[in-house]
Short mmCIF file of C-alpha atoms and ligand atoms in Angstrom, two decimals:
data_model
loop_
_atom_site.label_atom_id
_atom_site.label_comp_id
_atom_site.label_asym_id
_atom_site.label_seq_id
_atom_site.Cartn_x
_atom_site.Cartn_y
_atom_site.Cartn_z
CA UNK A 1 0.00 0.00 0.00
CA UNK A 2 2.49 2.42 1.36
CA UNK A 3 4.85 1.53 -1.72
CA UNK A 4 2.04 2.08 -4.04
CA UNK A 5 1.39 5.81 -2.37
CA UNK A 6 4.88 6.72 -3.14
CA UNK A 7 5.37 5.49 -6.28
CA UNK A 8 2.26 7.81 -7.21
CA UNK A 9 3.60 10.10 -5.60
CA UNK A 10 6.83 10.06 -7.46
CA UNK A 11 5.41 9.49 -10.86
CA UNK A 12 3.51 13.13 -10.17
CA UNK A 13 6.71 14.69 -9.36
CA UNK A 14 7.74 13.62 -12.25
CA UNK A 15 5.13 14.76 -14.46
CA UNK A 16 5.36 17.86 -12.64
CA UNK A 17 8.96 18.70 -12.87
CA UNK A 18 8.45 17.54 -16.98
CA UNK A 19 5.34 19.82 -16.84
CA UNK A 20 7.30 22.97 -15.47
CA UNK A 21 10.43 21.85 -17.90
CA UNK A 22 8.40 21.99 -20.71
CA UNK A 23 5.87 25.44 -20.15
CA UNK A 24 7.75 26.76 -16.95
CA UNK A 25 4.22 28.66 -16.60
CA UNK A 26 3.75 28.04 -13.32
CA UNK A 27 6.99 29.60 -12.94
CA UNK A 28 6.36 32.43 -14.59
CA UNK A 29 3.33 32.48 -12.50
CA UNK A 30 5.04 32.11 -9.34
CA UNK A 31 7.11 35.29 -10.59
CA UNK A 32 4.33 37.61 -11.60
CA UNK A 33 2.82 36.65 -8.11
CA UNK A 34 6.11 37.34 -5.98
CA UNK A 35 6.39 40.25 -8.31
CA UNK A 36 2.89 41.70 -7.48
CA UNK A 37 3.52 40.93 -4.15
CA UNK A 38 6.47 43.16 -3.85
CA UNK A 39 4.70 46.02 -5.71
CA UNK A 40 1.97 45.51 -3.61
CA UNK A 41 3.80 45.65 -0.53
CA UNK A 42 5.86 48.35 -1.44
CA UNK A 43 2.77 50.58 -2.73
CA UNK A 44 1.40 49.52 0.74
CA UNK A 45 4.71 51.35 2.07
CA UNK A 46 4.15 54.23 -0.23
CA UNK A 47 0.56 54.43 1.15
CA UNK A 48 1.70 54.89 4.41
CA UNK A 49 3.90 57.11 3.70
CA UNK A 50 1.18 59.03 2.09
CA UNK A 51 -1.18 58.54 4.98
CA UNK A 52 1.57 59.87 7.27
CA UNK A 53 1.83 63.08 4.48
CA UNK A 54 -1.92 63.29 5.16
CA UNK A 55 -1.75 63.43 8.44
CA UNK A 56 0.94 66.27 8.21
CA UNK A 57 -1.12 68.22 5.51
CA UNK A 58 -4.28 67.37 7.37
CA UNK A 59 -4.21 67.64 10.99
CA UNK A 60 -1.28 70.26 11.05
CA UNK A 61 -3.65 72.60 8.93
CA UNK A 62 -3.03 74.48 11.95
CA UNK A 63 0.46 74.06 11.46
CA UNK A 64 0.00 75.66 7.96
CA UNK A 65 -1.96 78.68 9.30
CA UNK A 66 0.73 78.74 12.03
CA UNK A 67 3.18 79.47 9.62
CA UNK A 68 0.77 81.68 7.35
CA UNK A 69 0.59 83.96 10.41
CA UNK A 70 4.15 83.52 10.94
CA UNK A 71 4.42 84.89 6.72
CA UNK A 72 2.00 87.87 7.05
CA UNK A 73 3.76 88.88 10.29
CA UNK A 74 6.94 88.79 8.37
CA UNK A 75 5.54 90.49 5.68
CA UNK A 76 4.32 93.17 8.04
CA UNK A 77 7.62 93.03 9.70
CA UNK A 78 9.12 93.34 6.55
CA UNK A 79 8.15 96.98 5.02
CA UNK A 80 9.84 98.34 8.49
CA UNK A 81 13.35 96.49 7.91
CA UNK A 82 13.79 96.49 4.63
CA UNK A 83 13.06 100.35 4.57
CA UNK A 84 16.01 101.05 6.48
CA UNK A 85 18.11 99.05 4.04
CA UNK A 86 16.15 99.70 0.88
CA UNK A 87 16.47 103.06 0.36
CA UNK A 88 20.51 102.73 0.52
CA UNK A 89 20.65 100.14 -1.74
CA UNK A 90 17.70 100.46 -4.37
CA UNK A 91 16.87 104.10 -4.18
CA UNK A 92 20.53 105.03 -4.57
CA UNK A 93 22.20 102.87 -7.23
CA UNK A 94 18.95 102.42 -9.38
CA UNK A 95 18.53 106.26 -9.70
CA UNK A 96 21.90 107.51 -9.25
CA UNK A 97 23.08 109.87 -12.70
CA UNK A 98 19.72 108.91 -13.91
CA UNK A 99 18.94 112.05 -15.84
CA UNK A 100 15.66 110.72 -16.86
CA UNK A 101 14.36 110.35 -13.51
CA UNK A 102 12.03 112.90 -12.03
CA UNK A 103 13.86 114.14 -9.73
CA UNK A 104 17.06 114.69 -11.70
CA UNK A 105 18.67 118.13 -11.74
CA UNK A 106 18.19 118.32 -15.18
CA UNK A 107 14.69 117.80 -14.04
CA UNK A 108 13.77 120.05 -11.20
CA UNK A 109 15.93 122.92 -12.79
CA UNK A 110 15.89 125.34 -15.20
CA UNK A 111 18.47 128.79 -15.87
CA UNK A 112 16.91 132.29 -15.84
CA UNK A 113 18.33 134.98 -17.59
CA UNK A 114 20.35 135.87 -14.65
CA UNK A 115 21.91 132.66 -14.33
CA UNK A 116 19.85 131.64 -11.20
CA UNK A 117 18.87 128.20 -10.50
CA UNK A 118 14.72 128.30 -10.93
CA UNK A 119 13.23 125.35 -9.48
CA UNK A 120 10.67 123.57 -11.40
CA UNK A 121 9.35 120.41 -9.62
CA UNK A 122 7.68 123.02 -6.94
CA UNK A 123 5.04 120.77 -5.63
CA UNK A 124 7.04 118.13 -5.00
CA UNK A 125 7.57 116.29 -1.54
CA UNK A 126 10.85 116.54 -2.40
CA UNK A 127 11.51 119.46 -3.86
CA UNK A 128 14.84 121.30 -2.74
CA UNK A 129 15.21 124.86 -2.01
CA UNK A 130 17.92 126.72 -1.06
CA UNK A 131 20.71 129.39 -0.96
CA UNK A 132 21.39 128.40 -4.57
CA UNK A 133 17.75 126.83 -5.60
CA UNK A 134 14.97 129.45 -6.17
CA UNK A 135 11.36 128.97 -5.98
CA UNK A 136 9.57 131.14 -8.51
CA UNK A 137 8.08 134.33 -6.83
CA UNK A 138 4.53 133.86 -7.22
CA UNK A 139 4.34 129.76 -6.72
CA UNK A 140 2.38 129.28 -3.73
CA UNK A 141 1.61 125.26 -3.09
CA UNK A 142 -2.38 124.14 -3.42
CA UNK A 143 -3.84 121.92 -0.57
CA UNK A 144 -2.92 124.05 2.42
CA UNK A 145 -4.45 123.07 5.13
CA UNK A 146 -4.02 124.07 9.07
CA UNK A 147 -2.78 120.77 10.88
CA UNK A 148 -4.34 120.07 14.73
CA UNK A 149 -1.93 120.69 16.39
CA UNK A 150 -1.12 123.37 19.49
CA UNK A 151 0.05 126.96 18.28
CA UNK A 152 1.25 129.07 20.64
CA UNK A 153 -1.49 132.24 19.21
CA UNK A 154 -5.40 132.18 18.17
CA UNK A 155 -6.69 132.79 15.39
CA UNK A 156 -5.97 132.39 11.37
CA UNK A 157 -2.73 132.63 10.27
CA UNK A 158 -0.76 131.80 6.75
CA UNK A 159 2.02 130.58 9.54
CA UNK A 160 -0.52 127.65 10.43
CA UNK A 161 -0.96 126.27 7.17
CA UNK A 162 0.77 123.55 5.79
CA UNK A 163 0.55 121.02 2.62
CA UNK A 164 -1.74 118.60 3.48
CA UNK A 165 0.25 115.45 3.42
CA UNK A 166 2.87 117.71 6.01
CA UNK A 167 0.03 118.31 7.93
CA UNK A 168 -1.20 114.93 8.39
CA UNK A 169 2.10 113.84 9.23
CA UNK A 170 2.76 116.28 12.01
CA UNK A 171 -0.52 115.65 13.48
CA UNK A 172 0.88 112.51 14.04
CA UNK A 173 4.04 113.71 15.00
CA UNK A 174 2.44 115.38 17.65
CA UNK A 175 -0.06 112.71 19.03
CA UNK A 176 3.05 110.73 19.72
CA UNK A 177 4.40 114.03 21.36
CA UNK A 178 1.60 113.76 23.46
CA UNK A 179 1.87 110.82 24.44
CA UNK A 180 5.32 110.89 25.78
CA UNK A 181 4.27 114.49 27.52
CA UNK A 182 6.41 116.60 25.45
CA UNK A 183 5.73 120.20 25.22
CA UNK A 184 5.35 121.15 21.95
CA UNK A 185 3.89 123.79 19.67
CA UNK A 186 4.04 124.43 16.07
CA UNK A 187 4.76 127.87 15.43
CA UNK A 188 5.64 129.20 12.20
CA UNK A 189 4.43 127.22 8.34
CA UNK A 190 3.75 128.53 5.26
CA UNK A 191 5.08 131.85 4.28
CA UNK A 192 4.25 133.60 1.17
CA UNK A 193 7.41 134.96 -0.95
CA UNK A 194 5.70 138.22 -0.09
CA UNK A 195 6.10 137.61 3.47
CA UNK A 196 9.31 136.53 3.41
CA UNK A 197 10.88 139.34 1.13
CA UNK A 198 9.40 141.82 4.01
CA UNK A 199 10.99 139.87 6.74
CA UNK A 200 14.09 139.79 4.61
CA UNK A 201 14.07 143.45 3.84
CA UNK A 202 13.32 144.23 7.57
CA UNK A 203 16.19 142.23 8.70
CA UNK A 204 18.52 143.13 6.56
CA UNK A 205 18.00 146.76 6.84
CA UNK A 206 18.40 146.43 10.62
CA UNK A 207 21.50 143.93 10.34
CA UNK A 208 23.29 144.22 6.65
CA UNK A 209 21.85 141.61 4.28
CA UNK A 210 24.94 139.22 4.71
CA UNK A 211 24.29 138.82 8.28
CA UNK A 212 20.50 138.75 7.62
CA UNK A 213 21.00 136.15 4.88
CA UNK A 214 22.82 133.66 7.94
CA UNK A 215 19.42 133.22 9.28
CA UNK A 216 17.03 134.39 7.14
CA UNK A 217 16.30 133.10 3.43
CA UNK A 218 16.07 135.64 0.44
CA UNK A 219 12.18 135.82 -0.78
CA UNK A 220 12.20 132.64 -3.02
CA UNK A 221 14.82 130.79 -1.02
CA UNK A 222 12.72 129.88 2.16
CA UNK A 223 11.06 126.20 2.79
CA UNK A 224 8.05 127.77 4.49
CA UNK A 225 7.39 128.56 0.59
CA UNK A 226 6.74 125.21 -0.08
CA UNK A 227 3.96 124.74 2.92
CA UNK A 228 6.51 121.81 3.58
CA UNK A 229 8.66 123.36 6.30
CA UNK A 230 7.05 124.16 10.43
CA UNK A 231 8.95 125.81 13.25
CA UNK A 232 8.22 123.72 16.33
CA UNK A 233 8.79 125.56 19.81
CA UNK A 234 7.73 124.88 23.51
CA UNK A 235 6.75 126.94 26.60
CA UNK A 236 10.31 126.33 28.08
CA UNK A 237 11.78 128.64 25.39
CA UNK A 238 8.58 131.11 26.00
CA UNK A 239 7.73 129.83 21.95
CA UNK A 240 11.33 131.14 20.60
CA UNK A 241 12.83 129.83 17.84
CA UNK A 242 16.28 129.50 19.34
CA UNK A 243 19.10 126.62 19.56
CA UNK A 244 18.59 126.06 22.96
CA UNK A 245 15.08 124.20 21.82
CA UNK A 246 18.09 121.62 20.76
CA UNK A 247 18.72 120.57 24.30
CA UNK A 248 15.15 120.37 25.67
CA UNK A 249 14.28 117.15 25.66
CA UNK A 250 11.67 117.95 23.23
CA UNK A 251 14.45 119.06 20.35
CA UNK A 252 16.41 115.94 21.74
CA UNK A 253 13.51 113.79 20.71
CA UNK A 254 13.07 115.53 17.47
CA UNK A 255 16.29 114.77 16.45
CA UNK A 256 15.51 111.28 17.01
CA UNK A 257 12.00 111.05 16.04
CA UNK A 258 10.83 113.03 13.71
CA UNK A 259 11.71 111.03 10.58
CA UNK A 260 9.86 108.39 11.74
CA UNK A 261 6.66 110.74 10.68
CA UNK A 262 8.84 111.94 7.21
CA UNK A 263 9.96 114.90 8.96
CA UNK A 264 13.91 115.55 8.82
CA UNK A 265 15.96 118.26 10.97
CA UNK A 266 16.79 120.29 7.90
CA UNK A 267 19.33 123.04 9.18
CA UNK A 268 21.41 120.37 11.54
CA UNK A 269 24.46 121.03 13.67
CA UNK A 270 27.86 120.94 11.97
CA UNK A 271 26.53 121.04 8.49
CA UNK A 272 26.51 124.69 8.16
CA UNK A 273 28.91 124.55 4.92
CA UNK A 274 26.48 122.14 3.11
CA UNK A 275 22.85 124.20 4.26
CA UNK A 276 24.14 127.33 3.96
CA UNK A 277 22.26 128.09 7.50
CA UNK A 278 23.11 128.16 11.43
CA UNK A 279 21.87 124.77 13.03
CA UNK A 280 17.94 125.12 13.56
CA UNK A 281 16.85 122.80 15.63
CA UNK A 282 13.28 123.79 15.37
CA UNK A 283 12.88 123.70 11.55
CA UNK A 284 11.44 120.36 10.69
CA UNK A 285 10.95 119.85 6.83
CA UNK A 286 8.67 117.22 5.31
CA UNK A 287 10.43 114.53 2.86
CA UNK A 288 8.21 111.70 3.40
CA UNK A 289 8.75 108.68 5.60
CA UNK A 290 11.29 107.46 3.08
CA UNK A 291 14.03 109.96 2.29
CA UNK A 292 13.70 110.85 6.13
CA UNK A 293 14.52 107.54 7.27
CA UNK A 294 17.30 107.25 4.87
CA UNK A 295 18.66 111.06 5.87
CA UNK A 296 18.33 110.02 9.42
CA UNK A 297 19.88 106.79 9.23
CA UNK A 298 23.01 108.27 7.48
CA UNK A 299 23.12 111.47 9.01
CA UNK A 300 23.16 113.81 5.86
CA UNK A 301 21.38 116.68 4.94
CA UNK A 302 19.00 117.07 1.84
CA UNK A 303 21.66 118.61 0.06
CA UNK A 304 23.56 115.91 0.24
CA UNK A 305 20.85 113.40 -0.29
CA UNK A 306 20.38 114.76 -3.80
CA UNK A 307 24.51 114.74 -4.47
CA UNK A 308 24.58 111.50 -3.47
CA UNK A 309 20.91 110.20 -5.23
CA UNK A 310 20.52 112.30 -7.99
CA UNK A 311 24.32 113.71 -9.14
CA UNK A 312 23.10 117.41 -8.02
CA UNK A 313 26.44 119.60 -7.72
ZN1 LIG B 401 11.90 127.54 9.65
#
């Protein structure tokens, strides 16, 4: 019996190994299957894999808002930082010698018969007058408006105006003021070229016009044309415009301060040569928050700012 079990046995074997010798399907078979098998089990990986992706992408959706919050606060960090090192690097190398730019001299100038520097970009934010610079005798700036702010009188005044973009930013300027319970006053804006050739006169017939020139502008020379420029004062200095302002702590915070609002110190100590004026620590001049930042930061004077930006000699 047994015998007769393994010789049936052995004679399937043997039709078996001739079988696979002969098609070797089952072979083949056995290969696709291991084969699928592997894929199989290494999709399964995969899928796990993906499953653990899921749960990264879905459960850590708050992870994703995390770091969108993280991306708008940098972004809302950002216009603060990169203004500080902006304006160096783009403002300056992008338009430096650019004639074509706006605020080129070739732009903002033109030659009278006289040979006297007219300004012609006169409304401007940045438009630069000075001892060489002329503003033409009857431009007076549109938009004036009088900013909130304390004045030290009642009662209209040209010397309250200001542009209104200056006049928004100082009443800014001044609720900060406020807040750190500084005593300031804004005493002295826009002045007509009329006004100022009768101040000029007056002075200079009292003084000599040289010496009347150190502190006061020729008609057509003076910032307060522009409705740009406001004399700041305080009680301490009984509403003087005088250098000791500089040491109050209200000048001191000025100094440090006011460009943060787009004003800049615009007669500063120790650049007499380059204003052509005696240090006035109470003349702030309105540049916008840009070109005050990057006249603060570098401790120049507009003058300079436009040598350096824009070529002017
Ligand atoms: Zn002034």
């Amino acid at each position: 019996m047994l015998k007769r079990i393994l010789l049936i046995i052995s004679i399937l074997t043997v039709l078996f190994l001739i079988f696979i010798g002969t098609t070797r399907k089952p072979f083949n078979i056995m290969i696709t299957m291991a084969q699928q098998y592997a894929e199989n089990y290494i999709k399964g990986g995969s899928d796990l894999e993906a499953k653990e992706n899921n749960k990264n992408t879905e459960k850590p959706e708050q992870n994703l808002a995390d770091k969108k919050t993280e991306n708008e606060k940098d972004r809302s960090e950002k216009p603060e930082q990169p203004k500080k090192a902006d304006p160096p690097e783009n403002v300056g190398p992008q338009t430096n010698n650019q004639t074509d730019s706006p605020l080129s001299f070739e732009n903002t100038t033109k030659i009278d018969q006289n040979g006297r520097e007219i300004v012609t970009n006169v409304n401007s934010l940045l438009v630069l007058v000075n001892k060489k610079r002329n503003l033409p005798a009857d431009f007076a700036p549109k938009n004036l408006v009088i900013p909130d702010v304390p004045f030290p009188f009642e009662g209209d005044s040209p010397k309250k105006y200001l542009r209104q973009d200056a006049a928004q930013a100082l009443e800014e300027l001044f609720q900060t003021a406020r807040k750190e319970n500084l005593d300031l006053l804004a005493a002295s804006g826009y002045r007509s070229y009329e006004t100022q050739k009768n101040i000029f006169e007056n002075k200079a017939r009292a003084i000599g016009e040289e010496a009347a020139n150190r502190t006061s502008a020729y008609p057509g020379q003076s910032e307060h044309q522009t409705g740009l420029a406001m004399d700041l004062t305080s009680s301490q200095v009984q509403f003087q415009l005088v250098e000791e302002f500089g040491d109050l702590k209200e000048g001191k915070w000025l100094k440090e301060n006011a460009h943060k609002f787009g004003f800049i110190i615009r007669y500063p100590k120790g650049k007499e040569d380059i204003t052509g004026y005696q240090y006035e620590p109470w003349h702030l001049r309105y540049v916008g928050k840009e070109a005050a930042e990057y006249i603060y930061t570098k401790g120049i004077t507009l003058e300079e700012y436009f040598a350096q930006l824009y070529d002017y000699k």
